[in-house]
JSON list of C-alpha atoms and ligand atoms in Angstrom, two decimals:
[
{"chain": "A", "resi": 1, "resn": "MET", "atom": "CA", "xyz": [14.40, -32.07, 57.13]},
{"chain": "A", "resi": 2, "resn": "THR", "atom": "CA", "xyz": [17.86, -34.26, 58.03]},
{"chain": "A", "resi": 3, "resn": "ASP", "atom": "CA", "xyz": [20.90, -31.93, 59.44]},
{"chain": "A", "resi": 4, "resn": "THR", "atom": "CA", "xyz": [22.71, -32.86, 56.10]},
{"chain": "A", "resi": 5, "resn": "LEU", "atom": "CA", "xyz": [19.47, -31.24, 54.11]},
{"chain": "A", "resi": 6, "resn": "LEU", "atom": "CA", "xyz": [19.60, -28.25, 56.61]},
{"chain": "A", "resi": 7, "resn": "GLU", "atom": "CA", "xyz": [23.86, -27.61, 56.18]},
{"chain": "A", "resi": 8, "resn": "THR", "atom": "CA", "xyz": [23.38, -28.05, 52.54]},
{"chain": "A", "resi": 9, "resn": "ALA", "atom": "CA", "xyz": [20.73, -25.79, 52.64]},
{"chain": "A", "resi": 10, "resn": "THR", "atom": "CA", "xyz": [23.05, -23.06, 54.03]},
{"chain": "A", "resi": 11, "resn": "LEU", "atom": "CA", "xyz": [25.76, -23.33, 52.25]},
{"chain": "A", "resi": 12, "resn": "ALA", "atom": "CA", "xyz": [27.16, -20.37, 49.92]},
{"chain": "A", "resi": 13, "resn": "VAL", "atom": "CA", "xyz": [29.91, -22.70, 48.10]},
{"chain": "A", "resi": 14, "resn": "ASP", "atom": "CA", "xyz": [28.62, -25.33, 45.59]},
{"chain": "A", "resi": 15, "resn": "GLU", "atom": "CA", "xyz": [28.08, -29.25, 46.32]},
{"chain": "A", "resi": 16, "resn": "ALA", "atom": "CA", "xyz": [31.37, -30.37, 44.79]},
{"chain": "A", "resi": 17, "resn": "SER", "atom": "CA", "xyz": [33.50, -27.49, 46.33]},
{"chain": "A", "resi": 18, "resn": "ALA", "atom": "CA", "xyz": [32.20, -28.29, 50.05]},
{"chain": "A", "resi": 19, "resn": "ASP", "atom": "CA", "xyz": [33.29, -31.85, 49.19]},
{"chain": "A", "resi": 20, "resn": "ARG", "atom": "CA", "xyz": [36.70, -31.44, 47.94]},
{"chain": "A", "resi": 21, "resn": "LEU", "atom": "CA", "xyz": [37.64, -28.66, 50.68]},
{"chain": "A", "resi": 22, "resn": "PHE", "atom": "CA", "xyz": [35.52, -30.70, 53.76]},
{"chain": "A", "resi": 23, "resn": "ARG", "atom": "CA", "xyz": [34.08, -33.40, 53.15]},
{"chain": "A", "resi": 24, "resn": "HIS", "atom": "CA", "xyz": [36.19, -35.87, 50.62]},
{"chain": "A", "resi": 25, "resn": "ALA", "atom": "CA", "xyz": [39.20, -34.59, 52.24]},
{"chain": "A", "resi": 26, "resn": "ARG", "atom": "CA", "xyz": [41.33, -36.88, 54.46]},
{"chain": "A", "resi": 27, "resn": "SER", "atom": "CA", "xyz": [44.87, -36.29, 56.47]},
{"chain": "A", "resi": 28, "resn": "THR", "atom": "CA", "xyz": [46.56, -38.28, 53.44]},
{"chain": "A", "resi": 29, "resn": "SER", "atom": "CA", "xyz": [49.64, -40.90, 53.71]},
{"chain": "A", "resi": 30, "resn": "GLN", "atom": "CA", "xyz": [48.75, -42.46, 50.81]},
{"chain": "A", "resi": 31, "resn": "TRP", "atom": "CA", "xyz": [50.12, -41.05, 47.18]},
{"chain": "A", "resi": 32, "resn": "THR", "atom": "CA", "xyz": [49.49, -41.89, 43.71]},
{"chain": "A", "resi": 33, "resn": "GLY", "atom": "CA", "xyz": [52.86, -40.43, 42.97]},
{"chain": "A", "resi": 34, "resn": "ALA", "atom": "CA", "xyz": [51.81, -37.78, 40.77]},
{"chain": "A", "resi": 35, "resn": "GLU", "atom": "CA", "xyz": [53.98, -34.92, 40.97]},
{"chain": "A", "resi": 36, "resn": "VAL", "atom": "CA", "xyz": [53.48, -31.77, 42.59]},
{"chain": "A", "resi": 37, "resn": "THR", "atom": "CA", "xyz": [54.56, -28.55, 40.68]},
{"chain": "A", "resi": 38, "resn": "ASP", "atom": "CA", "xyz": [55.33, -25.24, 41.65]},
{"chain": "A", "resi": 39, "resn": "ALA", "atom": "CA", "xyz": [52.36, -23.82, 39.75]},
{"chain": "A", "resi": 40, "resn": "GLN", "atom": "CA", "xyz": [50.06, -25.62, 41.91]},
{"chain": "A", "resi": 41, "resn": "LEU", "atom": "CA", "xyz": [52.08, -24.59, 45.22]},
{"chain": "A", "resi": 42, "resn": "GLN", "atom": "CA", "xyz": [51.82, -21.32, 43.90]},
{"chain": "A", "resi": 43, "resn": "ALA", "atom": "CA", "xyz": [48.28, -21.46, 43.47]},
{"chain": "A", "resi": 44, "resn": "ALA", "atom": "CA", "xyz": [47.56, -22.58, 47.33]},
{"chain": "A", "resi": 45, "resn": "TRP", "atom": "CA", "xyz": [49.88, -19.87, 48.46]},
{"chain": "A", "resi": 46, "resn": "ASP", "atom": "CA", "xyz": [47.73, -17.43, 46.28]},
{"chain": "A", "resi": 47, "resn": "LEU", "atom": "CA", "xyz": [44.48, -18.80, 48.52]},
{"chain": "A", "resi": 48, "resn": "ALA", "atom": "CA", "xyz": [45.85, -18.95, 51.88]},
{"chain": "A", "resi": 49, "resn": "LYS", "atom": "CA", "xyz": [47.79, -15.43, 52.11]},
{"chain": "A", "resi": 50, "resn": "LEU", "atom": "CA", "xyz": [44.37, -14.24, 51.73]},
{"chain": "A", "resi": 51, "resn": "GLY", "atom": "CA", "xyz": [43.37, -15.52, 55.02]},
{"chain": "A", "resi": 52, "resn": "PRO", "atom": "CA", "xyz": [43.36, -13.00, 58.24]},
{"chain": "A", "resi": 53, "resn": "THR", "atom": "CA", "xyz": [46.46, -12.31, 60.63]},
{"chain": "A", "resi": 54, "resn": "ALA", "atom": "CA", "xyz": [46.62, -10.24, 63.22]},
{"chain": "A", "resi": 55, "resn": "MET", "atom": "CA", "xyz": [48.00, -6.90, 61.66]},
{"chain": "A", "resi": 56, "resn": "ASN", "atom": "CA", "xyz": [48.39, -8.69, 58.63]},
{"chain": "A", "resi": 57, "resn": "THR", "atom": "CA", "xyz": [51.36, -9.99, 60.32]},
{"chain": "A", "resi": 58, "resn": "LEU", "atom": "CA", "xyz": [51.62, -13.59, 57.81]},
{"chain": "A", "resi": 59, "resn": "PRO", "atom": "CA", "xyz": [54.55, -14.99, 60.03]},
{"chain": "A", "resi": 60, "resn": "LEU", "atom": "CA", "xyz": [54.02, -18.33, 58.36]},
{"chain": "A", "resi": 61, "resn": "ARG", "atom": "CA", "xyz": [57.27, -19.81, 56.54]},
{"chain": "A", "resi": 62, "resn": "LEU", "atom": "CA", "xyz": [57.29, -22.63, 54.10]},
{"chain": "A", "resi": 63, "resn": "LEU", "atom": "CA", "xyz": [60.46, -24.70, 53.50]},
{"chain": "A", "resi": 64, "resn": "VAL", "atom": "CA", "xyz": [59.58, -26.77, 50.59]},
{"chain": "A", "resi": 65, "resn": "VAL", "atom": "CA", "xyz": [61.48, -30.61, 50.80]},
{"chain": "A", "resi": 66, "resn": "ARG", "atom": "CA", "xyz": [61.73, -32.18, 47.60]},
{"chain": "A", "resi": 67, "resn": "SER", "atom": "CA", "xyz": [65.29, -33.72, 46.60]},
{"chain": "A", "resi": 68, "resn": "PRO", "atom": "CA", "xyz": [65.99, -36.77, 48.12]},
{"chain": "A", "resi": 69, "resn": "GLU", "atom": "CA", "xyz": [68.99, -35.61, 50.09]},
{"chain": "A", "resi": 70, "resn": "ALA", "atom": "CA", "xyz": [66.57, -32.65, 51.81]},
{"chain": "A", "resi": 71, "resn": "LYS", "atom": "CA", "xyz": [64.09, -35.75, 52.67]},
{"chain": "A", "resi": 72, "resn": "GLN", "atom": "CA", "xyz": [66.78, -37.83, 54.56]},
{"chain": "A", "resi": 73, "resn": "ARG", "atom": "CA", "xyz": [68.18, -34.80, 56.05]},
{"chain": "A", "resi": 74, "resn": "LEU", "atom": "CA", "xyz": [64.57, -34.21, 57.23]},
{"chain": "A", "resi": 75, "resn": "VAL", "atom": "CA", "xyz": [62.88, -37.78, 58.34]},
{"chain": "A", "resi": 76, "resn": "GLU", "atom": "CA", "xyz": [66.46, -38.14, 60.88]},
{"chain": "A", "resi": 77, "resn": "HIS", "atom": "CA", "xyz": [63.93, -35.49, 63.03]},
{"chain": "A", "resi": 78, "resn": "MET", "atom": "CA", "xyz": [60.92, -37.15, 62.05]},
{"chain": "A", "resi": 79, "resn": "GLY", "atom": "CA", "xyz": [59.17, -39.30, 65.43]},
{"chain": "A", "resi": 80, "resn": "GLY", "atom": "CA", "xyz": [58.49, -43.03, 64.59]},
{"chain": "A", "resi": 81, "resn": "GLY", "atom": "CA", "xyz": [56.34, -44.04, 61.87]},
{"chain": "A", "resi": 82, "resn": "ASN", "atom": "CA", "xyz": [56.33, -40.67, 60.49]},
{"chain": "A", "resi": 83, "resn": "LYS", "atom": "CA", "xyz": [59.69, -41.14, 58.96]},
{"chain": "A", "resi": 84, "resn": "ALA", "atom": "CA", "xyz": [57.87, -43.72, 56.14]},
{"chain": "A", "resi": 85, "resn": "LYS", "atom": "CA", "xyz": [55.33, -41.05, 55.70]},
{"chain": "A", "resi": 86, "resn": "VAL", "atom": "CA", "xyz": [57.84, -38.28, 54.54]},
{"chain": "A", "resi": 87, "resn": "GLU", "atom": "CA", "xyz": [60.16, -40.61, 52.47]},
{"chain": "A", "resi": 88, "resn": "ALA", "atom": "CA", "xyz": [56.29, -41.38, 50.91]},
{"chain": "A", "resi": 89, "resn": "ALA", "atom": "CA", "xyz": [55.25, -38.24, 50.03]},
{"chain": "A", "resi": 90, "resn": "PRO", "atom": "CA", "xyz": [55.84, -36.67, 46.92]},
{"chain": "A", "resi": 91, "resn": "VAL", "atom": "CA", "xyz": [56.77, -32.84, 48.39]},
{"chain": "A", "resi": 92, "resn": "SER", "atom": "CA", "xyz": [56.96, -32.05, 52.32]},
{"chain": "A", "resi": 93, "resn": "LEU", "atom": "CA", "xyz": [56.32, -28.82, 53.62]},
{"chain": "A", "resi": 94, "resn": "VAL", "atom": "CA", "xyz": [58.05, -27.80, 56.97]},
{"chain": "A", "resi": 95, "resn": "LEU", "atom": "CA", "xyz": [55.42, -25.36, 58.02]},
{"chain": "A", "resi": 96, "resn": "ALA", "atom": "CA", "xyz": [57.40, -22.65, 60.75]},
{"chain": "A", "resi": 97, "resn": "ALA", "atom": "CA", "xyz": [56.63, -19.44, 62.08]},
{"chain": "A", "resi": 98, "resn": "ASP", "atom": "CA", "xyz": [58.97, -16.40, 61.88]},
{"chain": "A", "resi": 99, "resn": "PRO", "atom": "CA", "xyz": [59.45, -14.45, 65.24]},
{"chain": "A", "resi": 100, "resn": "ALA", "atom": "CA", "xyz": [60.89, -11.39, 62.77]},
{"chain": "A", "resi": 101, "resn": "PHE", "atom": "CA", "xyz": [57.81, -10.92, 60.88]},
{"chain": "A", "resi": 102, "resn": "HIS", "atom": "CA", "xyz": [57.56, -7.82, 62.30]},
{"chain": "A", "resi": 103, "resn": "GLU", "atom": "CA", "xyz": [60.81, -6.55, 59.22]},
{"chain": "A", "resi": 104, "resn": "HIS", "atom": "CA", "xyz": [57.31, -6.89, 57.03]},
{"chain": "A", "resi": 105, "resn": "LEU", "atom": "CA", "xyz": [55.46, -4.47, 58.64]},
{"chain": "A", "resi": 106, "resn": "ASP", "atom": "CA", "xyz": [55.99, -1.08, 56.92]},
{"chain": "A", "resi": 107, "resn": "GLU", "atom": "CA", "xyz": [54.75, -2.79, 53.82]},
{"chain": "A", "resi": 108, "resn": "LEU", "atom": "CA", "xyz": [52.22, -5.28, 54.94]},
{"chain": "A", "resi": 109, "resn": "PHE", "atom": "CA", "xyz": [50.05, -3.16, 57.91]},
{"chain": "A", "resi": 110, "resn": "PRO", "atom": "CA", "xyz": [51.00, 0.78, 56.54]},
{"chain": "A", "resi": 111, "resn": "VAL", "atom": "CA", "xyz": [47.66, 1.70, 58.21]},
{"chain": "A", "resi": 112, "resn": "TYR", "atom": "CA", "xyz": [49.56, 1.62, 61.78]},
{"chain": "A", "resi": 113, "resn": "PRO", "atom": "CA", "xyz": [52.90, 3.64, 61.17]},
{"chain": "A", "resi": 114, "resn": "GLY", "atom": "CA", "xyz": [55.64, 2.65, 63.47]},
{"chain": "A", "resi": 115, "resn": "ILE", "atom": "CA", "xyz": [54.49, -0.59, 64.43]},
{"chain": "A", "resi": 116, "resn": "ARG", "atom": "CA", "xyz": [57.34, -2.49, 63.01]},
{"chain": "A", "resi": 117, "resn": "GLU", "atom": "CA", "xyz": [59.46, -0.18, 65.51]},
{"chain": "A", "resi": 118, "resn": "GLN", "atom": "CA", "xyz": [57.30, -0.47, 68.55]},
{"chain": "A", "resi": 119, "resn": "LEU", "atom": "CA", "xyz": [57.81, -4.47, 68.09]},
{"chain": "A", "resi": 120, "resn": "ALA", "atom": "CA", "xyz": [61.30, -4.82, 67.43]},
{"chain": "A", "resi": 121, "resn": "PRO", "atom": "CA", "xyz": [62.40, -5.11, 71.12]},
{"chain": "A", "resi": 122, "resn": "ALA", "atom": "CA", "xyz": [59.49, -6.76, 72.38]},
{"chain": "A", "resi": 123, "resn": "THR", "atom": "CA", "xyz": [61.07, -10.27, 71.50]},
{"chain": "A", "resi": 124, "resn": "GLU", "atom": "CA", "xyz": [58.53, -12.63, 74.02]},
{"chain": "A", "resi": 125, "resn": "VAL", "atom": "CA", "xyz": [55.43, -10.94, 72.10]},
{"chain": "A", "resi": 126, "resn": "ARG", "atom": "CA", "xyz": [56.46, -11.70, 68.41]},
{"chain": "A", "resi": 127, "resn": "GLU", "atom": "CA", "xyz": [57.52, -15.39, 69.41]},
{"chain": "A", "resi": 128, "resn": "GLN", "atom": "CA", "xyz": [53.70, -15.70, 70.89]},
{"chain": "A", "resi": 129, "resn": "MET", "atom": "CA", "xyz": [52.12, -13.31, 68.15]},
{"chain": "A", "resi": 130, "resn": "ALA", "atom": "CA", "xyz": [54.46, -15.94, 65.61]},
{"chain": "A", "resi": 131, "resn": "ARG", "atom": "CA", "xyz": [53.31, -19.16, 66.87]},
{"chain": "A", "resi": 132, "resn": "LYS", "atom": "CA", "xyz": [49.69, -18.25, 67.28]},
{"chain": "A", "resi": 133, "resn": "ASN", "atom": "CA", "xyz": [49.40, -16.50, 63.67]},
{"chain": "A", "resi": 134, "resn": "ALA", "atom": "CA", "xyz": [51.57, -18.86, 61.81]},
{"chain": "A", "resi": 135, "resn": "LEU", "atom": "CA", "xyz": [49.31, -21.62, 63.31]},
{"chain": "A", "resi": 136, "resn": "LEU", "atom": "CA", "xyz": [46.45, -20.02, 61.89]},
{"chain": "A", "resi": 137, "resn": "GLN", "atom": "CA", "xyz": [47.80, -19.64, 58.38]},
{"chain": "A", "resi": 138, "resn": "ALA", "atom": "CA", "xyz": [48.68, -23.42, 58.89]},
{"chain": "A", "resi": 139, "resn": "GLY", "atom": "CA", "xyz": [45.61, -24.08, 58.81]},
{"chain": "A", "resi": 140, "resn": "TYR", "atom": "CA", "xyz": [44.14, -21.79, 55.77]},
{"chain": "A", "resi": 141, "resn": "LEU", "atom": "CA", "xyz": [47.47, -23.53, 53.35]},
{"chain": "A", "resi": 142, "resn": "ILE", "atom": "CA", "xyz": [45.80, -27.05, 54.24]},
{"chain": "A", "resi": 143, "resn": "VAL", "atom": "CA", "xyz": [42.51, -25.92, 52.60]},
{"chain": "A", "resi": 144, "resn": "ALA", "atom": "CA", "xyz": [44.26, -23.69, 50.28]},
{"chain": "A", "resi": 145, "resn": "LEU", "atom": "CA", "xyz": [46.44, -27.01, 49.05]},
{"chain": "A", "resi": 146, "resn": "ARG", "atom": "CA", "xyz": [42.83, -29.04, 48.45]},
{"chain": "A", "resi": 147, "resn": "ALA", "atom": "CA", "xyz": [41.36, -25.97, 46.43]},
{"chain": "A", "resi": 148, "resn": "ALA", "atom": "CA", "xyz": [44.70, -26.27, 44.36]},
{"chain": "A", "resi": 149, "resn": "GLY", "atom": "CA", "xyz": [43.52, -30.48, 43.57]},
{"chain": "A", "resi": 150, "resn": "LEU", "atom": "CA", "xyz": [46.23, -31.53, 46.02]},
{"chain": "A", "resi": 151, "resn": "ALA", "atom": "CA", "xyz": [45.91, -33.66, 49.46]},
{"chain": "A", "resi": 152, "resn": "ALA", "atom": "CA", "xyz": [47.68, -32.44, 52.71]},
{"chain": "A", "resi": 153, "resn": "GLY", "atom": "CA", "xyz": [48.85, -34.94, 55.46]},
{"chain": "A", "resi": 154, "resn": "PRO", "atom": "CA", "xyz": [49.86, -32.63, 58.35]},
{"chain": "A", "resi": 155, "resn": "MET", "atom": "CA", "xyz": [52.43, -34.48, 61.07]},
{"chain": "A", "resi": 156, "resn": "ASP", "atom": "CA", "xyz": [53.99, -33.02, 64.39]},
{"chain": "A", "resi": 157, "resn": "GLY", "atom": "CA", "xyz": [55.04, -36.14, 65.70]},
{"chain": "A", "resi": 158, "resn": "MET", "atom": "CA", "xyz": [59.20, -34.47, 65.23]},
{"chain": "A", "resi": 159, "resn": "ASP", "atom": "CA", "xyz": [61.95, -33.22, 67.02]},
{"chain": "A", "resi": 160, "resn": "ALA", "atom": "CA", "xyz": [61.19, -29.76, 65.97]},
{"chain": "A", "resi": 161, "resn": "ASP", "atom": "CA", "xyz": [64.77, -27.97, 67.83]},
{"chain": "A", "resi": 162, "resn": "GLY", "atom": "CA", "xyz": [66.27, -30.85, 65.94]},
{"chain": "A", "resi": 163, "resn": "ILE", "atom": "CA", "xyz": [64.53, -29.34, 62.69]},
{"chain": "A", "resi": 164, "resn": "ASP", "atom": "CA", "xyz": [64.98, -25.45, 63.19]},
{"chain": "A", "resi": 165, "resn": "ARG", "atom": "CA", "xyz": [69.00, -26.79, 64.19]},
{"chain": "A", "resi": 166, "resn": "GLU", "atom": "CA", "xyz": [68.96, -28.79, 60.52]},
{"chain": "A", "resi": 167, "resn": "PHE", "atom": "CA", "xyz": [67.46, -26.00, 58.22]},
{"chain": "A", "resi": 168, "resn": "PHE", "atom": "CA", "xyz": [66.42, -22.60, 60.23]},
{"chain": "A", "resi": 169, "resn": "ALA", "atom": "CA", "xyz": [69.99, -22.06, 62.10]},
{"chain": "A", "resi": 170, "resn": "GLU", "atom": "CA", "xyz": [70.15, -18.66, 60.00]},
{"chain": "A", "resi": 171, "resn": "SER", "atom": "CA", "xyz": [66.75, -17.54, 59.75]},
{"chain": "A", "resi": 172, "resn": "GLY", "atom": "CA", "xyz": [66.02, -18.02, 62.90]},
{"chain": "A", "resi": 173, "resn": "TRP", "atom": "CA", "xyz": [62.15, -19.70, 61.88]},
{"chain": "A", "resi": 174, "resn": "ARG", "atom": "CA", "xyz": [60.57, -22.18, 64.43]},
{"chain": "A", "resi": 175, "resn": "SER", "atom": "CA", "xyz": [58.88, -25.28, 62.78]},
{"chain": "A", "resi": 176, "resn": "LEU", "atom": "CA", "xyz": [55.29, -26.19, 63.56]},
{"chain": "A", "resi": 177, "resn": "MET", "atom": "CA", "xyz": [54.36, -28.95, 61.65]},
{"chain": "A", "resi": 178, "resn": "VAL", "atom": "CA", "xyz": [55.54, -31.21, 58.25]},
{"chain": "A", "resi": 179, "resn": "VAL", "atom": "CA", "xyz": [52.60, -31.20, 56.35]},
{"chain": "A", "resi": 180, "resn": "ASN", "atom": "CA", "xyz": [52.99, -34.15, 53.29]},
{"chain": "A", "resi": 181, "resn": "VAL", "atom": "CA", "xyz": [51.46, -33.20, 50.25]},
{"chain": "A", "resi": 182, "resn": "GLY", "atom": "CA", "xyz": [50.47, -34.83, 46.80]},
{"chain": "A", "resi": 183, "resn": "GLU", "atom": "CA", "xyz": [47.88, -36.39, 45.10]},
{"chain": "A", "resi": 184, "resn": "ALA", "atom": "CA", "xyz": [45.93, -38.47, 47.25]},
{"chain": "A", "resi": 185, "resn": "ASP", "atom": "CA", "xyz": [45.45, -42.26, 45.85]},
{"chain": "A", "resi": 186, "resn": "GLY", "atom": "CA", "xyz": [41.55, -43.28, 46.66]},
{"chain": "A", "resi": 187, "resn": "GLU", "atom": "CA", "xyz": [40.43, -41.84, 50.13]},
{"chain": "A", "resi": 188, "resn": "GLY", "atom": "CA", "xyz": [43.94, -41.13, 50.64]},
{"chain": "A", "resi": 189, "resn": "SER", "atom": "CA", "xyz": [43.90, -42.52, 54.51]},
{"chain": "A", "resi": 190, "resn": "PRO", "atom": "CA", "xyz": [43.99, -46.46, 55.62]},
{"chain": "A", "resi": 191, "resn": "HIS", "atom": "CA", "xyz": [41.74, -45.30, 58.54]},
{"chain": "A", "resi": 192, "resn": "PRO", "atom": "CA", "xyz": [37.85, -44.69, 58.12]},
{"chain": "A", "resi": 193, "resn": "ARG", "atom": "CA", "xyz": [37.11, -41.28, 58.65]},
{"chain": "A", "resi": 194, "resn": "GLY", "atom": "CA", "xyz": [36.83, -40.40, 62.61]},
{"chain": "A", "resi": 195, "resn": "PRO", "atom": "CA", "xyz": [33.72, -38.91, 64.10]},
{"chain": "A", "resi": 196, "resn": "ARG", "atom": "CA", "xyz": [33.59, -35.13, 64.71]},
{"chain": "A", "resi": 197, "resn": "LEU", "atom": "CA", "xyz": [31.80, -32.89, 67.47]},
{"chain": "A", "resi": 198, "resn": "ASP", "atom": "CA", "xyz": [28.42, -31.26, 66.54]},
{"chain": "A", "resi": 199, "resn": "LEU", "atom": "CA", "xyz": [28.41, -27.69, 67.15]},
{"chain": "A", "resi": 200, "resn": "GLY", "atom": "CA", "xyz": [25.84, -28.38, 70.07]},
{"chain": "A", "resi": 201, "resn": "GLN", "atom": "CA", "xyz": [28.68, -30.41, 71.77]},
{"chain": "A", "resi": 202, "resn": "VAL", "atom": "CA", "xyz": [31.16, -27.67, 71.40]},
{"chain": "A", "resi": 203, "resn": "SER", "atom": "CA", "xyz": [29.67, -24.66, 71.75]},
{"chain": "A", "resi": 204, "resn": "ARG", "atom": "CA", "xyz": [27.25, -22.21, 73.99]},
{"chain": "A", "resi": 205, "resn": "THR", "atom": "CA", "xyz": [25.00, -19.55, 73.35]},
{"chain": "A", "resi": 206, "resn": "LEU", "atom": "CA", "xyz": [23.95, -16.60, 75.35]},
{"chain": "B", "resi": 1, "resn": "FMN", "atom": "C1", "xyz": [48.87, -30.47, 63.49]},
{"chain": "B", "resi": 1, "resn": "FMN", "atom": "C2", "xyz": [48.24, -32.08, 63.76]},
{"chain": "B", "resi": 1, "resn": "FMN", "atom": "C3", "xyz": [49.25, -32.70, 63.82]},
{"chain": "B", "resi": 1, "resn": "FMN", "atom": "C4", "xyz": [49.53, -34.26, 63.90]},
{"chain": "B", "resi": 1, "resn": "FMN", "atom": "N1", "xyz": [50.11, -34.93, 64.08]},
{"chain": "B", "resi": 1, "resn": "FMN", "atom": "C5", "xyz": [50.39, -36.36, 63.30]},
{"chain": "B", "resi": 1, "resn": "FMN", "atom": "C6", "xyz": [51.56, -36.86, 63.13]},
{"chain": "B", "resi": 1, "resn": "FMN", "atom": "O1", "xyz": [52.59, -36.33, 63.71]},
{"chain": "B", "resi": 1, "resn": "FMN", "atom": "N2", "xyz": [51.37, -37.94, 62.79]},
{"chain": "B", "resi": 1, "resn": "FMN", "atom": "C7", "xyz": [50.31, -38.41, 61.89]},
{"chain": "B", "resi": 1, "resn": "FMN", "atom": "O2", "xyz": [50.07, -39.68, 61.29]},
{"chain": "B", "resi": 1, "resn": "FMN", "atom": "N3", "xyz": [49.25, -38.18, 61.98]},
{"chain": "B", "resi": 1, "resn": "FMN", "atom": "C8", "xyz": [49.37, -37.06, 62.58]},
{"chain": "B", "resi": 1, "resn": "FMN", "atom": "N4", "xyz": [47.90, -35.38, 62.35]},
{"chain": "B", "resi": 1, "resn": "FMN", "atom": "C9", "xyz": [46.77, -36.21, 61.63]},
{"chain": "B", "resi": 1, "resn": "FMN", "atom": "C10", "xyz": [45.72, -36.25, 62.27]},
{"chain": "B", "resi": 1, "resn": "FMN", "atom": "O3", "xyz": [45.66, -37.55, 63.26]},
{"chain": "B", "resi": 1, "resn": "FMN", "atom": "C11", "xyz": [44.10, -36.17, 61.75]},
{"chain": "B", "resi": 1, "resn": "FMN", "atom": "O4", "xyz": [44.44, -35.21, 60.53]},
{"chain": "B", "resi": 1, "resn": "FMN", "atom": "C12", "xyz": [42.70, -36.39, 62.20]},
{"chain": "B", "resi": 1, "resn": "FMN", "atom": "O5", "xyz": [43.09, -37.72, 62.94]},
{"chain": "B", "resi": 1, "resn": "FMN", "atom": "C13", "xyz": [42.21, -36.29, 61.16]},
{"chain": "B", "resi": 1, "resn": "FMN", "atom": "O6", "xyz": [41.80, -37.03, 60.01]},
{"chain": "B", "resi": 1, "resn": "FMN", "atom": "P1", "xyz": [41.23, -36.44, 59.07]},
{"chain": "B", "resi": 1, "resn": "FMN", "atom": "O7", "xyz": [41.65, -35.17, 58.27]},
{"chain": "B", "resi": 1, "resn": "FMN", "atom": "O8", "xyz": [41.27, -37.96, 57.85]},
{"chain": "B", "resi": 1, "resn": "FMN", "atom": "O9", "xyz": [39.94, -36.70, 59.34]},
{"chain": "B", "resi": 1, "resn": "FMN", "atom": "C14", "xyz": [48.22, -34.50, 62.80]},
{"chain": "B", "resi": 1, "resn": "FMN", "atom": "C15", "xyz": [47.09, -33.38, 62.19]},
{"chain": "B", "resi": 1, "resn": "FMN", "atom": "C16", "xyz": [47.36, -32.33, 62.87]},
{"chain": "B", "resi": 1, "resn": "FMN", "atom": "C17", "xyz": [46.28, -31.47, 61.95]}
]
């Protein structure tokens, strides 16, 4: 049996779903120009929000950048080739971490009464938790966008401090990456898919 057949035999989702979510999905920079609807973003979030985070903190925040004026404000802070990629995308999401995530914990994590008050003075701990868990959620969101029929182009080549000053001076959110979103034109990328490391290269079993 080939490796591919072995992988397929152990999947619990159908082939079309595995193709859509992983095998055929690329980091996209080429778009059809089709609009991204609020309903599609809602559908993606309704899946992504279910991915696990420590103490159910859900620190990821999204700035949905749609208008040409807002796009231009964002482009100013993107690095080199990423400027044109933001301009070309139907929608760009600024993914950010909210260090004030603890404000929601009475609702989100009622099994641990008092955790909101406990975390309030622990600024450094909250910043680390926010970043780690928001990055996890970014991964969930990319796959959820694909499940909603969209393609995603993540990028972190940007002036994060500049973006924070531009958009998050009041909220205190900390930008992590920009994810361009839309409908992929063909494969969505001008580059061939890069190779990946096999399980044997990245794991040790004890
Ligand atoms: C966190 C992150 C940051 C990235 N930053 C950039 C970037 O600044 N510019 C860019 O063009 N691509 C960027 N990429 C795209 C990666 O190069 C791409 O995801 C990787 O090569 C895999 O490509 P594939 O999904 O098409 O197989 C980034 C991807 C991730 C996940």
